[in-house]
Structure formats: C-alpha cells, structure tokens
PDB file of C-alpha atoms in Angstrom:
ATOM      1  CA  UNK A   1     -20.525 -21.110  24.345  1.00 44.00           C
ATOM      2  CA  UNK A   2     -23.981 -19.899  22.663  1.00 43.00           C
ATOM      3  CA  UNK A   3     -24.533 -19.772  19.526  1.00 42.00           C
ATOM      4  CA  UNK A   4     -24.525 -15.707  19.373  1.00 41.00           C
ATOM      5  CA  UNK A   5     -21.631 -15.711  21.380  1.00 34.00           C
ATOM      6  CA  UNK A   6     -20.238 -17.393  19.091  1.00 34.00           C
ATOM      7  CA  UNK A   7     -21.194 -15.354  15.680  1.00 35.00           C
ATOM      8  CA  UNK A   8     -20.557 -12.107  17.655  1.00 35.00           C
ATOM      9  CA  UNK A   9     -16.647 -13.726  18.174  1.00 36.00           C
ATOM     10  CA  UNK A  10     -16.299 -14.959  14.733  1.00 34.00           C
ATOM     11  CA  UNK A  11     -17.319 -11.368  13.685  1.00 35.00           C
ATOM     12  CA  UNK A  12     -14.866 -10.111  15.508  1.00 35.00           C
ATOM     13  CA  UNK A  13     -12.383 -12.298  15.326  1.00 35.00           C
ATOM     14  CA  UNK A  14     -12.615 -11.717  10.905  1.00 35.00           C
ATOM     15  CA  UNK A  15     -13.043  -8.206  11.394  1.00 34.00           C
ATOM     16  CA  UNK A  16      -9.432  -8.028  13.248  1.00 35.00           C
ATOM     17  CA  UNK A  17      -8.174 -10.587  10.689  1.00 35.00           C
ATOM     18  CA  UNK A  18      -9.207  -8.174   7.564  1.00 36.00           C
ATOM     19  CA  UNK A  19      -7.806  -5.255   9.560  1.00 45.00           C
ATOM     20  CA  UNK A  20      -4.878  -6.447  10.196  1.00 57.00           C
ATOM     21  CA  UNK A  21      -3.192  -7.773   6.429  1.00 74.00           C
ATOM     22  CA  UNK A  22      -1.623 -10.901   5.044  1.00 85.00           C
ATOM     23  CA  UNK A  23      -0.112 -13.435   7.071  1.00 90.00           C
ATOM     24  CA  UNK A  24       3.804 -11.841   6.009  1.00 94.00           C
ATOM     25  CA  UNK A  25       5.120 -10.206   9.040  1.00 95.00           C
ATOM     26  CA  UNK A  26       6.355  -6.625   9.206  1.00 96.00           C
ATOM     27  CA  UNK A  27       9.081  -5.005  10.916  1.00 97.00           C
ATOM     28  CA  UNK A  28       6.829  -2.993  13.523  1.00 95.00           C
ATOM     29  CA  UNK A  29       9.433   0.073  13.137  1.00 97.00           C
ATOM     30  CA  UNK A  30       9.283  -0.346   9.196  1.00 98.00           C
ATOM     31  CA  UNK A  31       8.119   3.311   7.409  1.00 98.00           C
ATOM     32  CA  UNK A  32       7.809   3.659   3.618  1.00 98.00           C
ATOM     33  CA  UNK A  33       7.687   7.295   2.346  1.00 98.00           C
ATOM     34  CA  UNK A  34       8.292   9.486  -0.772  1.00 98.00           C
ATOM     35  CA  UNK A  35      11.269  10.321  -0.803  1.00 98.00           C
ATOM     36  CA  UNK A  36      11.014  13.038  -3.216  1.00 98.00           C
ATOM     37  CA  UNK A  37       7.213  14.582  -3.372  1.00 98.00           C
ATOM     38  CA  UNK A  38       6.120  16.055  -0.352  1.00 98.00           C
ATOM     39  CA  UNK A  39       2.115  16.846   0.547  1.00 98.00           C
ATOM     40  CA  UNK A  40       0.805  19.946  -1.430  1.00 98.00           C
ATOM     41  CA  UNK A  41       3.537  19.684  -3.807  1.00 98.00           C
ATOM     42  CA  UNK A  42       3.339  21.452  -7.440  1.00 98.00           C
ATOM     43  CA  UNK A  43       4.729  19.441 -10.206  1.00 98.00           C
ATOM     44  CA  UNK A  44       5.342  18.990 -13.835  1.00 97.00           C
ATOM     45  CA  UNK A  45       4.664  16.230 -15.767  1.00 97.00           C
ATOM     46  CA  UNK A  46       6.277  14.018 -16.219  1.00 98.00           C
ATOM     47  CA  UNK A  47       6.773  13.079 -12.345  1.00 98.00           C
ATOM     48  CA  UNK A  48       9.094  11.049 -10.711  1.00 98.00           C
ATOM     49  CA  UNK A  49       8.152   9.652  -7.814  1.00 98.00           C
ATOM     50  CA  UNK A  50      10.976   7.687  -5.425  1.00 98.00           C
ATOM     51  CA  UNK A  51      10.093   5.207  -3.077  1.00 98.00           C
ATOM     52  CA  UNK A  52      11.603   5.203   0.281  1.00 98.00           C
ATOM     53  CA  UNK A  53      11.906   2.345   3.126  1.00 98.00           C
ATOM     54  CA  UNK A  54      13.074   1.631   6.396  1.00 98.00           C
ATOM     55  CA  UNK A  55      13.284  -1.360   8.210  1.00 98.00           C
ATOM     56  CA  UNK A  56      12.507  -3.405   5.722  1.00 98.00           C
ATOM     57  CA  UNK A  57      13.858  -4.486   2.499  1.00 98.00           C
ATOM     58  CA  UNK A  58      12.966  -4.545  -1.209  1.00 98.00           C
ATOM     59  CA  UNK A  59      12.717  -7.841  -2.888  1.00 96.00           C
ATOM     60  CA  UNK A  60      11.064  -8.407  -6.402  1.00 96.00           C
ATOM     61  CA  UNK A  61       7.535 -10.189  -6.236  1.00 95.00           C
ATOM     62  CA  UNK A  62       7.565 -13.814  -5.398  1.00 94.00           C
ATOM     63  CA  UNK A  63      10.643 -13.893  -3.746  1.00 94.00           C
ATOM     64  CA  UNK A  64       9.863 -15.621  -0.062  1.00 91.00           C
ATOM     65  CA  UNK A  65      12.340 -13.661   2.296  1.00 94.00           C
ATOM     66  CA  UNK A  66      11.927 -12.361   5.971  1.00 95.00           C
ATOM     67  CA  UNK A  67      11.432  -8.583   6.439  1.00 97.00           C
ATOM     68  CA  UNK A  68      11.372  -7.754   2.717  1.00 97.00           C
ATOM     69  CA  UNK A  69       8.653  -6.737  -0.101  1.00 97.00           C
ATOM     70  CA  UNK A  70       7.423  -4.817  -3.048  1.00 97.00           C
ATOM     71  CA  UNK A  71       6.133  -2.032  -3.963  1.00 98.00           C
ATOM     72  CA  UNK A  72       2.831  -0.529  -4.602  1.00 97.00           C
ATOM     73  CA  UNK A  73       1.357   2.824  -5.541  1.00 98.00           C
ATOM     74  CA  UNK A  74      -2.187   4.018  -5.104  1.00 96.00           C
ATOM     75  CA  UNK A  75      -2.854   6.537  -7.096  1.00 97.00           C
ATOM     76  CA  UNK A  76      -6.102   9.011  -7.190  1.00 97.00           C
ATOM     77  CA  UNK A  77      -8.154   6.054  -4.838  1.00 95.00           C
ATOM     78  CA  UNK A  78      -9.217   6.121  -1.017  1.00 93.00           C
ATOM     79  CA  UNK A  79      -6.639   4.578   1.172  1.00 94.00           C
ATOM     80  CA  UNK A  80      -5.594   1.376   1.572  1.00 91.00           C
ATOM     81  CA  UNK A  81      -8.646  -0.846   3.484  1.00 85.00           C
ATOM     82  CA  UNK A  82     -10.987   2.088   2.371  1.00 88.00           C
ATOM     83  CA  UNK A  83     -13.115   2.265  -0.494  1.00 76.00           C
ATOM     84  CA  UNK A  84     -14.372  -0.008  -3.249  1.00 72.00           C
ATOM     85  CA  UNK A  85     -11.445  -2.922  -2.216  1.00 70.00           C
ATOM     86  CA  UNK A  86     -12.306  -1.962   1.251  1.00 75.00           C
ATOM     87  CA  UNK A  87     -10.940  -5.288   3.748  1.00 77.00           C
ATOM     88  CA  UNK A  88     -10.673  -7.447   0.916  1.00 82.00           C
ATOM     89  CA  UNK A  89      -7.503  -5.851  -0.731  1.00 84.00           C
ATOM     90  CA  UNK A  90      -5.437  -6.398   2.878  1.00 85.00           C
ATOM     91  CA  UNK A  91      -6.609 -10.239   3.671  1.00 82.00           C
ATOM     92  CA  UNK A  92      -5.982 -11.069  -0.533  1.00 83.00           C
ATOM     93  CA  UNK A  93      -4.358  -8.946  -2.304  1.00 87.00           C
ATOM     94  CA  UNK A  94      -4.018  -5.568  -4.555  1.00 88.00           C
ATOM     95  CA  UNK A  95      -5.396  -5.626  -7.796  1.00 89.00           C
ATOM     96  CA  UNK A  96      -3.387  -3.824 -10.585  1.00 90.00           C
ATOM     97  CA  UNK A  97      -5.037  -1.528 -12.540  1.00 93.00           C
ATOM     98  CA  UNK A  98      -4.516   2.136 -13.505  1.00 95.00           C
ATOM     99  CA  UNK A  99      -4.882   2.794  -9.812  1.00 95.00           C
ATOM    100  CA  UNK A 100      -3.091   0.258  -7.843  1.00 94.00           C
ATOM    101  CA  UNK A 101       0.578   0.623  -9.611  1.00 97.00           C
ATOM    102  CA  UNK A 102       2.701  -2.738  -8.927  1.00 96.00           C
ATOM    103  CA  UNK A 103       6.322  -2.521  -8.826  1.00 97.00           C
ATOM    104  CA  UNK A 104       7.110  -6.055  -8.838  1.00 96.00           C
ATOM    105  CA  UNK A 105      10.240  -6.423 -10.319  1.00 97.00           C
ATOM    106  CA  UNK A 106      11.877  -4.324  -7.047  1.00 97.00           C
ATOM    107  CA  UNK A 107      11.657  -1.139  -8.679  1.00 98.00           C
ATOM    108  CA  UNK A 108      12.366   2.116  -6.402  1.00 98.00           C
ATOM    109  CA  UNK A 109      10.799   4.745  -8.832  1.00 98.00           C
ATOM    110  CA  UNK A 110       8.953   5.520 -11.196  1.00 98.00           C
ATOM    111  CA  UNK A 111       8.335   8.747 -13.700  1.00 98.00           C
ATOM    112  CA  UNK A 112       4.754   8.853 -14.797  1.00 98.00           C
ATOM    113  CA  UNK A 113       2.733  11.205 -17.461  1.00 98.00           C
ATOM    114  CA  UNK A 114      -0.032  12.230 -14.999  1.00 98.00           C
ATOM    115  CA  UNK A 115      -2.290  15.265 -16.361  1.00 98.00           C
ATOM    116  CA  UNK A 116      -2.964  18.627 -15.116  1.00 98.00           C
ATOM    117  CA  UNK A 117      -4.702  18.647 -11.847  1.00 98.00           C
ATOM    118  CA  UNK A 118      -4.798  17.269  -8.352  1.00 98.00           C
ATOM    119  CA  UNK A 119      -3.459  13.835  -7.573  1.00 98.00           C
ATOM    120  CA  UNK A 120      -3.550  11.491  -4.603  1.00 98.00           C
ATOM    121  CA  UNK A 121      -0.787   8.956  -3.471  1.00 98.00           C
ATOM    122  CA  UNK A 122      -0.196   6.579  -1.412  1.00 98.00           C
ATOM    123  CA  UNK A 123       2.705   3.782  -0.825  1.00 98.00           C
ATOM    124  CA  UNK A 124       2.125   0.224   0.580  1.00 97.00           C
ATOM    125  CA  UNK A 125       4.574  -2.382   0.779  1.00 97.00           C
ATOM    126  CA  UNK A 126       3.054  -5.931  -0.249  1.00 95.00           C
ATOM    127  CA  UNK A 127       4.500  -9.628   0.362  1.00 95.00           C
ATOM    128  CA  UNK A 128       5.579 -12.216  -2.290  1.00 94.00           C
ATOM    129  CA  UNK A 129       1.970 -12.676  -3.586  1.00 93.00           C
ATOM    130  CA  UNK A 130       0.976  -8.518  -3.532  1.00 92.00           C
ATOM    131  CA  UNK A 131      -0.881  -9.062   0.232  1.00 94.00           C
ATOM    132  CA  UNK A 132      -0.090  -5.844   2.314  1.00 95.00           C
ATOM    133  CA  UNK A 133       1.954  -7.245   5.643  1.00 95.00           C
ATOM    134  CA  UNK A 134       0.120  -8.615   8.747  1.00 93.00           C
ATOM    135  CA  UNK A 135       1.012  -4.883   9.857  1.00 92.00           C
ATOM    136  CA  UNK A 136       0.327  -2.930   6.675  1.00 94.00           C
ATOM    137  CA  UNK A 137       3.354  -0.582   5.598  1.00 97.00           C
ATOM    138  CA  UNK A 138       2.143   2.232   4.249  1.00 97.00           C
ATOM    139  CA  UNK A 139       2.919   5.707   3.688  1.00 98.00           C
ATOM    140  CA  UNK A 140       0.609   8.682   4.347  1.00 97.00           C
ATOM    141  CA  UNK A 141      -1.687   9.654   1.727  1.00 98.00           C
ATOM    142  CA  UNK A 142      -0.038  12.722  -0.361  1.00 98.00           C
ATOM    143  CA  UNK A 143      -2.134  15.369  -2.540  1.00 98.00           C
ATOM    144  CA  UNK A 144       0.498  16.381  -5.496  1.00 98.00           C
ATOM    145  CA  UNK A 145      -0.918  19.165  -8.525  1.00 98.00           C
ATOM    146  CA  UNK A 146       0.168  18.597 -11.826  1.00 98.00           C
ATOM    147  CA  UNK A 147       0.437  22.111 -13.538  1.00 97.00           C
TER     148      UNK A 147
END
C-alpha cells in the first residue's frame, strides 16, 4: 500500500469514525422526541420540556446496560456534530454547560426559566460516559418562542 494511499484511508477511515459516535450501540429503530413542544411553538416561561424515547431505554449515567442511555439537551447551539464541538463531541463526549443540558440522573423532563425570544432544541441520547451512540439518537432540531 503507498504511503498516500494510506493517509487518504486513515482520513477516511477517522472521518467515518467521528461521524459515526461512541462505541455504545443503538437500537437502529430507536427515536427520541419532545413529547410536549412541537416546532414553531409559543410558550411561557417557565417551560417544561418532556423527553420522549423509543426503542431504547433510560438509565442514569454510568450505568453499563445494553440498549439504554441518558439524556441530553442542546439548547440555543448548532446541532449535534456541527459547530464549535463539531466531530469531537460524538467520538468523546458532551460537555455540560449552559448549552449542553445533562440529565444524568435518568430524568425525563425538565421546566426551565428561558427568556423572551426564540429558542433552539435539540435531544440526544448519550451512553454511560455522555458519548452520543455509535448511531447517534437524536431528535430534530425544534425552534420554540418564549413570549
């Protein structure tokens, strides 16, 4: 094999890697959703927001079990594998700041004091360790305004 051969398969072959998640398997038919919000939705604050899952089940952070995970809301940031996290946040991890929510514990819903305006959000079910699946589950992205 050459030596750009080579490179251009290792590219590749990382590129697909980063694409494609964590090492966790994923139900291929899992779906996670909001279960109460809907695109283009005006709400008050405070808003709940309910998770919803197929396929799959919820298990708090840490906890090693087939077919199950956590959840996570992005809130007012590109999707998931876009932006400033880009490939990095499916291959290691979500970071957990003010807009990558963690939901750890198992948790289902959440209410949250958002202020007037337009909002983005987004659902992604992560592993034991907060790593998106090695088929991300994720919701579509939603646009919500506060009034």
């Amino acid at each position: 094999m050459t030596p750009i051969f080579y490179a251009i398969a290792l590219s590749a072959f990382a590129t697909l890697s980063a694409q494609a998640g964590g090492p966790t398997p994923a139900n291929p038919d899992a779906v996670v959703y909001f279960a109460n919000l809907e695109n283009g939705q005006t709400v008050s604050s405070p808003v709940t927001v309910v998770f919803g899952l197929r396929g799959m089940g919820v298990a708090p952070a840490g906890t090693e079990k087939d077919m199950t995970g956590h959840h996570h809301l992005l809130l007012n940031r590109p999707p998931l594998g876009e932006g400033e996290g880009g490939a990095d946040e499916l291959e290691f991890g979500l970071p957990s700041d003010e807009n990558h929510l963690h939901f750890g514990g198992g948790q289902t819903e959440v209410t949250l004091e958002l202020p007037a305006g337009t909002h983005t959000m987004q659902l992604v079910l992560g592993d034991a360790g907060h790593v998106p699946h090695s088929t991300p589950v994720v919701s579509e992205v939603i646009t919500i305004t506060v009034q």
